[in-house]
Amino acid sequence: MRILAIRGENLASLPKVEVRFDTGPLAETRLFAITGPTGAGKSTLLDALCLALYDRVPRLLHAREAATEELEVPASDPRAIVRRGAAEARAEVEFVAQDGLRHRAVWEVWRARKRADGRIQNQRVRLFTGPDGDEREITG
């Protein structure tokens, strides 16, 4: 699998993040490091990858089981990563699989009525395949 892009919205403390691996200097390299100061979003970038592909956040798996006040879900629940005050959150990964096709995995969750004070809803994970502008959903 070759990752083309990782995107996230309202994950942890980041309102929006996008890293493209198919353009610029990252398009020409096979190995790279994710570096930066504390709080820059390195772990959140990896969280977005895991959410979109697996509906899991490995670093939360061993978190205390107490519910977070804002989300009313256990701290180990993937929905606990939703940014404070956000009405919805999303993680997306574009990749080319071994079949040679372009795919896009999407994880999303929202609060009731898409309001910041709404009750957190169940997350949805979908997989799309096909070229840009002509992709089709293959899961739902």
mmCIF file of N, CA and C in Angstrom:
data_model
loop_
_atom_site.group_PDB
_atom_site.id
_atom_site.type_symbol
_atom_site.label_atom_id
_atom_site.label_comp_id
_atom_site.label_asym_id
_atom_site.label_seq_id
_atom_site.Cartn_x
_atom_site.Cartn_y
_atom_site.Cartn_z
ATOM 1 N N MET A 1 0.846 -1.171 0.000
ATOM 2 C CA MET A 1 0.000 0.000 0.000
ATOM 3 C C MET A 1 0.894 1.239 0.000
ATOM 4 N N ARG A 2 0.533 2.207 -0.812
ATOM 5 C CA ARG A 2 1.236 3.493 -0.825
ATOM 6 C C ARG A 2 0.246 4.568 -0.399
ATOM 7 N N ILE A 3 0.556 5.252 0.687
ATOM 8 C CA ILE A 3 -0.312 6.312 1.196
ATOM 9 C C ILE A 3 -0.099 7.562 0.357
ATOM 10 N N LEU A 4 -1.189 8.132 -0.129
ATOM 11 C CA LEU A 4 -1.132 9.348 -0.940
ATOM 12 C C LEU A 4 -1.415 10.599 -0.114
ATOM 13 N N ALA A 5 -2.318 10.489 0.868
ATOM 14 C CA ALA A 5 -2.665 11.651 1.689
ATOM 15 C C ALA A 5 -3.330 11.196 2.978
ATOM 16 N N ILE A 6 -3.116 11.980 4.031
ATOM 17 C CA ILE A 6 -3.813 11.799 5.303
ATOM 18 C C ILE A 6 -4.448 13.138 5.634
ATOM 19 N N ARG A 7 -5.734 13.108 5.965
ATOM 20 C CA ARG A 7 -6.460 14.329 6.321
ATOM 21 C C ARG A 7 -7.219 14.107 7.624
ATOM 22 N N GLY A 8 -7.350 15.152 8.389
ATOM 23 C CA GLY A 8 -8.133 15.082 9.617
ATOM 24 C C GLY A 8 -8.799 16.408 9.883
ATOM 25 N N GLU A 9 -9.921 16.336 10.550
ATOM 26 C CA GLU A 9 -10.647 17.552 10.914
ATOM 27 C C GLU A 9 -11.223 17.366 12.309
ATOM 28 N N ASN A 10 -10.909 18.296 13.198
ATOM 29 C CA ASN A 10 -11.385 18.284 14.580
ATOM 30 C C ASN A 10 -10.965 17.025 15.333
ATOM 31 N N LEU A 11 -9.725 16.633 15.153
ATOM 32 C CA LEU A 11 -9.158 15.499 15.873
ATOM 33 C C LEU A 11 -8.189 16.025 16.923
ATOM 34 N N ALA A 12 -8.342 15.576 18.162
ATOM 35 C CA ALA A 12 -7.531 16.038 19.285
ATOM 36 C C ALA A 12 -7.570 17.571 19.321
ATOM 37 N N SER A 13 -6.428 18.224 19.280
ATOM 38 C CA SER A 13 -6.425 19.692 19.352
ATOM 39 C C SER A 13 -6.338 20.353 17.982
ATOM 40 N N LEU A 14 -6.344 19.566 16.910
ATOM 41 C CA LEU A 14 -6.167 20.131 15.568
ATOM 42 C C LEU A 14 -7.502 20.382 14.866
ATOM 43 N N PRO A 15 -7.753 21.625 14.459
ATOM 44 C CA PRO A 15 -8.989 21.890 13.716
ATOM 45 C C PRO A 15 -8.967 21.259 12.327
ATOM 46 N N LYS A 16 -7.807 21.275 11.671
ATOM 47 C CA LYS A 16 -7.706 20.709 10.325
ATOM 48 C C LYS A 16 -6.249 20.372 10.018
ATOM 49 N N VAL A 17 -6.044 19.217 9.376
ATOM 50 C CA VAL A 17 -4.690 18.812 9.004
ATOM 51 C C VAL A 17 -4.755 18.047 7.683
ATOM 52 N N GLU A 18 -3.764 18.275 6.836
ATOM 53 C CA GLU A 18 -3.633 17.515 5.594
ATOM 54 C C GLU A 18 -2.151 17.377 5.277
ATOM 55 N N VAL A 19 -1.727 16.149 5.018
ATOM 56 C CA VAL A 19 -0.365 15.881 4.569
ATOM 57 C C VAL A 19 -0.476 15.064 3.297
ATOM 58 N N ARG A 20 0.118 15.580 2.236
ATOM 59 C CA ARG A 20 0.100 14.884 0.938
ATOM 60 C C ARG A 20 1.452 14.219 0.726
ATOM 61 N N PHE A 21 1.401 12.965 0.339
ATOM 62 C CA PHE A 21 2.613 12.202 0.082
ATOM 63 C C PHE A 21 2.824 11.983 -1.411
ATOM 64 N N ASP A 22 1.909 12.506 -2.220
ATOM 65 C CA ASP A 22 1.998 12.304 -3.674
ATOM 66 C C ASP A 22 2.408 13.563 -4.420
ATOM 67 N N THR A 23 2.741 14.625 -3.701
ATOM 68 C CA THR A 23 3.210 15.864 -4.319
ATOM 69 C C THR A 23 4.400 16.393 -3.515
ATOM 70 N N GLY A 24 5.149 17.286 -4.117
ATOM 71 C CA GLY A 24 6.277 17.898 -3.431
ATOM 72 C C GLY A 24 7.378 16.903 -3.115
ATOM 73 N N PRO A 25 8.217 17.228 -2.136
ATOM 74 C CA PRO A 25 9.374 16.378 -1.843
ATOM 75 C C PRO A 25 9.001 14.975 -1.350
ATOM 76 N N LEU A 26 7.855 14.824 -0.698
ATOM 77 C CA LEU A 26 7.469 13.501 -0.194
ATOM 78 C C LEU A 26 7.091 12.531 -1.306
ATOM 79 N N ALA A 27 6.771 13.052 -2.479
ATOM 80 C CA ALA A 27 6.399 12.182 -3.603
ATOM 81 C C ALA A 27 7.598 11.408 -4.136
ATOM 82 N N GLU A 28 8.786 11.922 -3.898
ATOM 83 C CA GLU A 28 9.993 11.316 -4.458
ATOM 84 C C GLU A 28 10.747 10.440 -3.473
ATOM 85 N N THR A 29 10.283 10.346 -2.250
ATOM 86 C CA THR A 29 11.013 9.571 -1.247
ATOM 87 C C THR A 29 10.229 8.334 -0.829
ATOM 88 N N ARG A 30 10.938 7.313 -0.434
ATOM 89 C CA ARG A 30 10.287 6.081 0.020
ATOM 90 C C ARG A 30 10.290 5.983 1.547
ATOM 91 N N LEU A 31 11.121 6.776 2.198
ATOM 92 C CA LEU A 31 11.241 6.740 3.647
ATOM 93 C C LEU A 31 11.300 8.169 4.163
ATOM 94 N N PHE A 32 10.566 8.448 5.227
ATOM 95 C CA PHE A 32 10.561 9.786 5.806
ATOM 96 C C PHE A 32 10.268 9.667 7.288
ATOM 97 N N ALA A 33 10.517 10.732 8.022
ATOM 98 C CA ALA A 33 10.250 10.777 9.458
ATOM 99 C C ALA A 33 9.201 11.841 9.733
ATOM 100 N N ILE A 34 8.365 11.578 10.705
ATOM 101 C CA ILE A 34 7.396 12.573 11.163
ATOM 102 C C ILE A 34 7.996 13.187 12.418
ATOM 103 N N THR A 35 8.399 14.447 12.323
ATOM 104 C CA THR A 35 9.060 15.118 13.439
ATOM 105 C C THR A 35 8.380 16.444 13.722
ATOM 106 N N GLY A 36 8.668 16.997 14.887
ATOM 107 C CA GLY A 36 8.139 18.296 15.254
ATOM 108 C C GLY A 36 8.106 18.436 16.761
ATOM 109 N N PRO A 37 7.871 19.650 17.235
ATOM 110 C CA PRO A 37 7.829 19.879 18.678
ATOM 111 C C PRO A 37 6.592 19.235 19.312
ATOM 112 N N THR A 38 6.625 19.134 20.624
ATOM 113 C CA THR A 38 5.488 18.608 21.373
ATOM 114 C C THR A 38 4.239 19.420 21.036
ATOM 115 N N GLY A 39 3.157 18.725 20.751
ATOM 116 C CA GLY A 39 1.894 19.395 20.448
ATOM 117 C C GLY A 39 1.714 19.784 19.000
ATOM 118 N N ALA A 40 2.665 19.433 18.152
ATOM 119 C CA ALA A 40 2.581 19.822 16.739
ATOM 120 C C ALA A 40 1.561 19.003 15.956
ATOM 121 N N GLY A 41 1.195 17.818 16.465
ATOM 122 C CA GLY A 41 0.199 17.003 15.783
ATOM 123 C C GLY A 41 0.720 15.708 15.192
ATOM 124 N N LYS A 42 1.928 15.307 15.577
ATOM 125 C CA LYS A 42 2.504 14.067 15.033
ATOM 126 C C LYS A 42 1.635 12.861 15.371
ATOM 127 N N SER A 43 1.282 12.708 16.627
ATOM 128 C CA SER A 43 0.450 11.570 17.047
ATOM 129 C C SER A 43 -0.947 11.659 16.454
ATOM 130 N N THR A 44 -1.484 12.855 16.351
ATOM 131 C CA THR A 44 -2.821 13.030 15.785
ATOM 132 C C THR A 44 -2.844 12.634 14.318
ATOM 133 N N LEU A 45 -1.766 12.891 13.607
ATOM 134 C CA LEU A 45 -1.666 12.462 12.210
ATOM 135 C C LEU A 45 -1.743 10.933 12.118
ATOM 136 N N LEU A 46 -1.034 10.250 13.000
ATOM 137 C CA LEU A 46 -1.084 8.788 13.028
ATOM 138 C C LEU A 46 -2.454 8.294 13.501
ATOM 139 N N ASP A 47 -3.075 9.033 14.424
ATOM 140 C CA ASP A 47 -4.435 8.687 14.860
ATOM 141 C C ASP A 47 -5.401 8.742 13.685
ATOM 142 N N ALA A 48 -5.281 9.768 12.854
ATOM 143 C CA ALA A 48 -6.156 9.905 11.680
ATOM 144 C C ALA A 48 -5.983 8.710 10.749
ATOM 145 N N LEU A 49 -4.752 8.284 10.552
ATOM 146 C CA LEU A 49 -4.470 7.117 9.715
ATOM 147 C C LEU A 49 -5.161 5.871 10.279
ATOM 148 N N CYS A 50 -5.001 5.640 11.569
ATOM 149 C CA CYS A 50 -5.598 4.454 12.205
ATOM 150 C C CYS A 50 -7.122 4.519 12.227
ATOM 151 N N LEU A 51 -7.679 5.688 12.474
ATOM 152 C CA LEU A 51 -9.137 5.829 12.474
ATOM 153 C C LEU A 51 -9.727 5.494 11.116
ATOM 154 N N ALA A 52 -9.174 6.085 10.076
ATOM 155 C CA ALA A 52 -9.725 5.885 8.732
ATOM 156 C C ALA A 52 -9.603 4.437 8.279
ATOM 157 N N LEU A 53 -8.492 3.799 8.589
ATOM 158 C CA LEU A 53 -8.268 2.432 8.113
ATOM 159 C C LEU A 53 -8.833 1.354 9.032
ATOM 160 N N TYR A 54 -8.821 1.602 10.360
ATOM 161 C CA TYR A 54 -9.155 0.535 11.302
ATOM 162 C C TYR A 54 -10.230 0.886 12.331
ATOM 163 N N ASP A 55 -10.717 2.138 12.348
ATOM 164 C CA ASP A 55 -11.701 2.570 13.346
ATOM 165 C C ASP A 55 -11.161 2.369 14.766
ATOM 166 N N ARG A 56 -9.879 2.604 14.948
ATOM 167 C CA ARG A 56 -9.221 2.441 16.243
ATOM 168 C C ARG A 56 -8.180 3.544 16.428
ATOM 169 N N VAL A 57 -7.923 3.879 17.685
ATOM 170 C CA VAL A 57 -6.823 4.767 18.049
ATOM 171 C C VAL A 57 -5.970 3.985 19.045
ATOM 172 N N PRO A 58 -4.908 3.330 18.568
ATOM 173 C CA PRO A 58 -4.122 2.459 19.449
ATOM 174 C C PRO A 58 -3.668 3.113 20.748
ATOM 175 N N ARG A 59 -3.323 4.389 20.722
ATOM 176 C CA ARG A 59 -2.838 5.010 21.959
ATOM 177 C C ARG A 59 -3.950 5.202 22.989
ATOM 178 N N LEU A 60 -5.210 5.080 22.578
ATOM 179 C CA LEU A 60 -6.327 5.200 23.520
ATOM 180 C C LEU A 60 -6.790 3.851 24.063
ATOM 181 N N LEU A 61 -6.301 2.757 23.510
ATOM 182 C CA LEU A 61 -6.802 1.433 23.897
ATOM 183 C C LEU A 61 -6.620 1.128 25.376
ATOM 184 N N HIS A 62 -5.581 1.674 25.991
ATOM 185 C CA HIS A 62 -5.322 1.393 27.401
ATOM 186 C C HIS A 62 -5.637 2.598 28.285
ATOM 187 N N ALA A 63 -6.396 3.540 27.763
ATOM 188 C CA ALA A 63 -6.778 4.717 28.546
ATOM 189 C C ALA A 63 -7.754 4.298 29.638
ATOM 190 N N ARG A 64 -7.814 5.067 30.676
ATOM 191 C CA ARG A 64 -8.775 4.779 31.740
ATOM 192 C C ARG A 64 -10.166 4.705 31.146
ATOM 193 N N GLU A 65 -10.983 3.852 31.715
ATOM 194 C CA GLU A 65 -12.326 3.641 31.176
ATOM 195 C C GLU A 65 -13.336 4.692 31.618
ATOM 196 N N ALA A 66 -12.902 5.692 32.354
ATOM 197 C CA ALA A 66 -13.833 6.747 32.758
ATOM 198 C C ALA A 66 -14.309 7.498 31.524
ATOM 199 N N ALA A 67 -15.582 7.853 31.518
ATOM 200 C CA ALA A 67 -16.124 8.603 30.383
ATOM 201 C C ALA A 67 -15.588 10.027 30.422
ATOM 202 N N THR A 68 -15.296 10.569 29.264
ATOM 203 C CA THR A 68 -14.894 11.967 29.216
ATOM 204 C C THR A 68 -16.148 12.807 29.385
ATOM 205 N N GLU A 69 -16.039 13.901 30.095
ATOM 206 C CA GLU A 69 -17.214 14.729 30.369
ATOM 207 C C GLU A 69 -17.876 15.240 29.100
ATOM 208 N N GLU A 70 -17.079 15.681 28.157
ATOM 209 C CA GLU A 70 -17.642 16.316 26.972
ATOM 210 C C GLU A 70 -18.308 15.342 26.022
ATOM 211 N N LEU A 71 -17.767 14.149 25.873
ATOM 212 C CA LEU A 71 -18.293 13.219 24.876
ATOM 213 C C LEU A 71 -19.195 12.145 25.451
ATOM 214 N N GLU A 72 -19.101 11.909 26.748
ATOM 215 C CA GLU A 72 -19.883 10.858 27.391
ATOM 216 C C GLU A 72 -19.597 9.491 26.784
ATOM 217 N N VAL A 73 -18.347 9.255 26.416
ATOM 218 C CA VAL A 73 -17.895 7.951 25.929
ATOM 219 C C VAL A 73 -16.642 7.590 26.720
ATOM 220 N N PRO A 74 -16.323 6.294 26.830
ATOM 221 C CA PRO A 74 -15.090 5.913 27.528
ATOM 222 C C PRO A 74 -13.868 6.542 26.858
ATOM 223 N N ALA A 75 -12.850 6.809 27.651
ATOM 224 C CA ALA A 75 -11.631 7.425 27.118
ATOM 225 C C ALA A 75 -10.966 6.547 26.072
ATOM 226 N N SER A 76 -11.221 5.237 26.094
ATOM 227 C CA SER A 76 -10.623 4.332 25.110
ATOM 228 C C SER A 76 -11.422 4.265 23.809
ATOM 229 N N ASP A 77 -12.590 4.879 23.772
ATOM 230 C CA ASP A 77 -13.440 4.893 22.574
ATOM 231 C C ASP A 77 -12.817 5.815 21.528
ATOM 232 N N PRO A 78 -12.767 5.408 20.253
ATOM 233 C CA PRO A 78 -12.175 6.277 19.227
ATOM 234 C C PRO A 78 -12.842 7.649 19.142
ATOM 235 N N ARG A 79 -14.111 7.732 19.527
ATOM 236 C CA ARG A 79 -14.812 9.021 19.470
ATOM 237 C C ARG A 79 -14.283 10.011 20.499
ATOM 238 N N ALA A 80 -13.517 9.526 21.480
ATOM 239 C CA ALA A 80 -12.951 10.409 22.499
ATOM 240 C C ALA A 80 -11.912 11.360 21.919
ATOM 241 N N ILE A 81 -11.494 11.152 20.690
ATOM 242 C CA ILE A 81 -10.482 12.003 20.060
ATOM 243 C C ILE A 81 -11.084 13.267 19.440
ATOM 244 N N VAL A 82 -12.399 13.375 19.431
ATOM 245 C CA VAL A 82 -13.054 14.555 18.851
ATOM 246 C C VAL A 82 -12.615 15.807 19.609
ATOM 247 N N ARG A 83 -12.248 16.820 18.878
ATOM 248 C CA ARG A 83 -11.767 18.090 19.435
ATOM 249 C C ARG A 83 -12.844 18.740 20.291
ATOM 250 N N ARG A 84 -12.452 19.324 21.404
ATOM 251 C CA ARG A 84 -13.400 20.006 22.294
ATOM 252 C C ARG A 84 -14.167 21.081 21.540
ATOM 253 N N GLY A 85 -15.469 21.104 21.752
ATOM 254 C CA GLY A 85 -16.311 22.120 21.142
ATOM 255 C C GLY A 85 -16.669 21.868 19.694
ATOM 256 N N ALA A 86 -16.216 20.753 19.130
ATOM 257 C CA ALA A 86 -16.498 20.453 17.715
ATOM 258 C C ALA A 86 -17.816 19.694 17.582
ATOM 259 N N ALA A 87 -18.554 20.006 16.540
ATOM 260 C CA ALA A 87 -19.822 19.330 16.268
ATOM 261 C C ALA A 87 -19.619 18.063 15.454
ATOM 262 N N GLU A 88 -18.493 17.968 14.751
ATOM 263 C CA GLU A 88 -18.205 16.776 13.954
ATOM 264 C C GLU A 88 -16.697 16.630 13.784
ATOM 265 N N ALA A 89 -16.269 15.419 13.438
ATOM 266 C CA ALA A 89 -14.849 15.138 13.217
ATOM 267 C C ALA A 89 -14.726 14.141 12.074
ATOM 268 N N ARG A 90 -13.545 14.144 11.452
ATOM 269 C CA ARG A 90 -13.349 13.300 10.271
ATOM 270 C C ARG A 90 -11.870 12.945 10.128
ATOM 271 N N ALA A 91 -11.621 11.727 9.665
ATOM 272 C CA ALA A 91 -10.271 11.282 9.305
ATOM 273 C C ALA A 91 -10.379 10.618 7.944
ATOM 274 N N GLU A 92 -9.400 10.863 7.098
ATOM 275 C CA GLU A 92 -9.447 10.339 5.730
ATOM 276 C C GLU A 92 -8.041 9.964 5.273
ATOM 277 N N VAL A 93 -7.946 8.827 4.604
ATOM 278 C CA VAL A 93 -6.668 8.378 4.046
ATOM 279 C C VAL A 93 -6.893 7.988 2.602
ATOM 280 N N GLU A 94 -6.099 8.567 1.709
ATOM 281 C CA GLU A 94 -6.096 8.153 0.296
ATOM 282 C C GLU A 94 -4.889 7.264 0.102
ATOM 283 N N PHE A 95 -5.077 6.158 -0.621
ATOM 284 C CA PHE A 95 -3.962 5.242 -0.844
ATOM 285 C C PHE A 95 -4.173 4.433 -2.113
ATOM 286 N N VAL A 96 -3.066 3.888 -2.599
ATOM 287 C CA VAL A 96 -3.104 2.937 -3.704
ATOM 288 C C VAL A 96 -2.776 1.586 -3.088
ATOM 289 N N ALA A 97 -3.676 0.632 -3.278
ATOM 290 C CA ALA A 97 -3.495 -0.700 -2.697
ATOM 291 C C ALA A 97 -2.711 -1.598 -3.643
ATOM 292 N N GLN A 98 -2.473 -2.815 -3.216
ATOM 293 C CA GLN A 98 -1.726 -3.769 -4.040
ATOM 294 C C GLN A 98 -2.458 -4.095 -5.332
ATOM 295 N N ASP A 99 -3.767 -3.845 -5.361
ATOM 296 C CA ASP A 99 -4.525 -4.086 -6.599
ATOM 297 C C ASP A 99 -4.280 -2.993 -7.635
ATOM 298 N N GLY A 100 -3.506 -1.959 -7.249
ATOM 299 C CA GLY A 100 -3.190 -0.864 -8.160
ATOM 300 C C GLY A 100 -4.268 0.195 -8.239
ATOM 301 N N LEU A 101 -5.372 0.003 -7.517
ATOM 302 C CA LEU A 101 -6.471 0.965 -7.546
ATOM 303 C C LEU A 101 -6.325 1.997 -6.436
ATOM 304 N N ARG A 102 -6.861 3.169 -6.707
ATOM 305 C CA ARG A 102 -6.865 4.253 -5.731
ATOM 306 C C ARG A 102 -8.078 4.073 -4.815
ATOM 307 N N HIS A 103 -7.857 4.166 -3.507
ATOM 308 C CA HIS A 103 -8.914 4.014 -2.513
ATOM 309 C C HIS A 103 -8.899 5.214 -1.570
ATOM 310 N N ARG A 104 -10.034 5.435 -0.929
ATOM 311 C CA ARG A 104 -10.147 6.491 0.080
ATOM 312 C C ARG A 104 -10.951 5.933 1.244
ATOM 313 N N ALA A 105 -10.324 5.837 2.416
ATOM 314 C CA ALA A 105 -10.988 5.372 3.632
ATOM 315 C C ALA A 105 -11.381 6.595 4.453
ATOM 316 N N VAL A 106 -12.622 6.613 4.926
ATOM 317 C CA VAL A 106 -13.145 7.773 5.652
ATOM 318 C C VAL A 106 -13.774 7.325 6.969
ATOM 319 N N TRP A 107 -13.380 7.974 8.060
ATOM 320 C CA TRP A 107 -13.983 7.791 9.378
ATOM 321 C C TRP A 107 -14.607 9.126 9.744
ATOM 322 N N GLU A 108 -15.851 9.101 10.191
ATOM 323 C CA GLU A 108 -16.475 10.359 10.599
ATOM 324 C C GLU A 108 -17.452 10.126 11.738
ATOM 325 N N VAL A 109 -17.609 11.142 12.538
ATOM 326 C CA VAL A 109 -18.534 11.115 13.661
ATOM 327 C C VAL A 109 -19.064 12.527 13.855
ATOM 328 N N TRP A 110 -20.243 12.639 14.419
ATOM 329 C CA TRP A 110 -20.832 13.950 14.652
ATOM 330 C C TRP A 110 -21.688 13.881 15.891
ATOM 331 N N ARG A 111 -22.035 15.051 16.358
ATOM 332 C CA ARG A 111 -22.951 15.161 17.493
ATOM 333 C C ARG A 111 -24.365 15.344 16.943
ATOM 334 N N ALA A 112 -25.346 15.058 17.769
ATOM 335 C CA ALA A 112 -26.746 15.198 17.364
ATOM 336 C C ALA A 112 -26.995 16.601 16.822
ATOM 337 N N ARG A 113 -27.746 16.652 15.742
ATOM 338 C CA ARG A 113 -28.099 17.904 15.068
ATOM 339 C C ARG A 113 -26.866 18.689 14.621
ATOM 340 N N LYS A 114 -25.708 17.998 14.601
ATOM 341 C CA LYS A 114 -24.425 18.622 14.228
ATOM 342 C C LYS A 114 -24.187 19.914 15.005
ATOM 343 N N ARG A 115 -24.558 19.848 16.291
ATOM 344 C CA ARG A 115 -24.358 20.978 17.203
ATOM 345 C C ARG A 115 -23.316 20.581 18.242
ATOM 346 N N ALA A 116 -22.483 21.519 18.632
ATOM 347 C CA ALA A 116 -21.409 21.244 19.585
ATOM 348 C C ALA A 116 -21.936 20.732 20.922
ATOM 349 N N ASP A 117 -23.176 21.061 21.268
ATOM 350 C CA ASP A 117 -23.738 20.598 22.536
ATOM 351 C C ASP A 117 -24.600 19.344 22.374
ATOM 352 N N GLY A 118 -24.641 18.780 21.172
ATOM 353 C CA GLY A 118 -25.425 17.568 20.925
ATOM 354 C C GLY A 118 -24.740 16.320 21.455
ATOM 355 N N ARG A 119 -25.514 15.282 21.623
ATOM 356 C CA ARG A 119 -24.981 13.992 22.101
ATOM 357 C C ARG A 119 -24.181 13.328 20.976
ATOM 358 N N ILE A 120 -23.033 12.749 21.338
ATOM 359 C CA ILE A 120 -22.166 12.114 20.343
ATOM 360 C C ILE A 120 -22.878 10.909 19.727
ATOM 361 N N GLN A 121 -22.775 10.772 18.426
ATOM 362 C CA GLN A 121 -23.431 9.690 17.690
ATOM 363 C C GLN A 121 -22.423 8.585 17.376
ATOM 364 N N ASN A 122 -22.901 7.481 16.826
ATOM 365 C CA ASN A 122 -22.004 6.398 16.416
ATOM 366 C C ASN A 122 -21.170 6.845 15.221
ATOM 367 N N GLN A 123 -19.941 6.406 15.187
ATOM 368 C CA GLN A 123 -19.060 6.739 14.075
ATOM 369 C C GLN A 123 -19.442 5.938 12.836
ATOM 370 N N ARG A 124 -19.014 6.447 11.690
ATOM 371 C CA ARG A 124 -19.256 5.766 10.414
ATOM 372 C C ARG A 124 -17.917 5.634 9.691
ATOM 373 N N VAL A 125 -17.656 4.442 9.168
ATOM 374 C CA VAL A 125 -16.428 4.179 8.421
ATOM 375 C C VAL A 125 -16.827 3.704 7.034
ATOM 376 N N ARG A 126 -16.245 4.333 6.004
ATOM 377 C CA ARG A 126 -16.584 3.969 4.624
ATOM 378 C C ARG A 126 -15.311 3.838 3.801
ATOM 379 N N LEU A 127 -15.418 3.067 2.733
ATOM 380 C CA LEU A 127 -14.300 2.895 1.810
ATOM 381 C C LEU A 127 -14.790 3.167 0.398
ATOM 382 N N PHE A 128 -14.066 4.026 -0.293
ATOM 383 C CA PHE A 128 -14.390 4.383 -1.673
ATOM 384 C C PHE A 128 -13.256 3.908 -2.571
ATOM 385 N N THR A 129 -13.569 3.609 -3.811
ATOM 386 C CA THR A 129 -12.533 3.213 -4.759
ATOM 387 C C THR A 129 -12.816 3.832 -6.113
ATOM 388 N N GLY A 130 -11.769 4.001 -6.909
ATOM 389 C CA GLY A 130 -11.914 4.566 -8.249
ATOM 390 C C GLY A 130 -11.146 5.855 -8.398
ATOM 391 N N PRO A 131 -10.974 6.308 -9.630
ATOM 392 C CA PRO A 131 -10.247 7.557 -9.879
ATOM 393 C C PRO A 131 -11.014 8.765 -9.349
ATOM 394 N N ASP A 132 -10.292 9.850 -9.092
ATOM 395 C CA ASP A 132 -10.918 11.086 -8.615
ATOM 396 C C ASP A 132 -12.100 11.464 -9.485
ATOM 397 N N GLY A 133 -13.175 11.881 -8.852
ATOM 398 C CA GLY A 133 -14.351 12.319 -9.588
ATOM 399 C C GLY A 133 -15.202 11.183 -10.110
ATOM 400 N N ASP A 134 -14.715 9.956 -9.995
ATOM 401 C CA ASP A 134 -15.466 8.806 -10.499
ATOM 402 C C ASP A 134 -15.404 7.657 -9.497
ATOM 403 N N GLU A 135 -15.240 7.986 -8.216
ATOM 404 C CA GLU A 135 -15.133 6.923 -7.230
ATOM 405 C C GLU A 135 -16.508 6.437 -6.797
ATOM 406 N N ARG A 136 -16.537 5.229 -6.278
ATOM 407 C CA ARG A 136 -17.790 4.663 -5.796
ATOM 408 C C ARG A 136 -17.555 4.089 -4.408
ATOM 409 N N GLU A 137 -18.593 4.126 -3.587
ATOM 410 C CA GLU A 137 -18.496 3.581 -2.241
ATOM 411 C C GLU A 137 -18.588 2.064 -2.320
ATOM 412 N N ILE A 138 -17.646 1.384 -1.670
ATOM 413 C CA ILE A 138 -17.686 -0.079 -1.696
ATOM 414 C C ILE A 138 -18.020 -0.667 -0.331
ATOM 415 N N THR A 139 -18.124 0.182 0.695
ATOM 416 C CA THR A 139 -18.621 -0.243 2.001
ATOM 417 C C THR A 139 -19.509 0.856 2.524
ATOM 418 N N GLY A 140 -20.236 0.605 3.537
ATOM 419 C CA GLY A 140 -21.083 1.648 4.096
ATOM 420 C C GLY A 140 -21.731 1.162 5.279
#
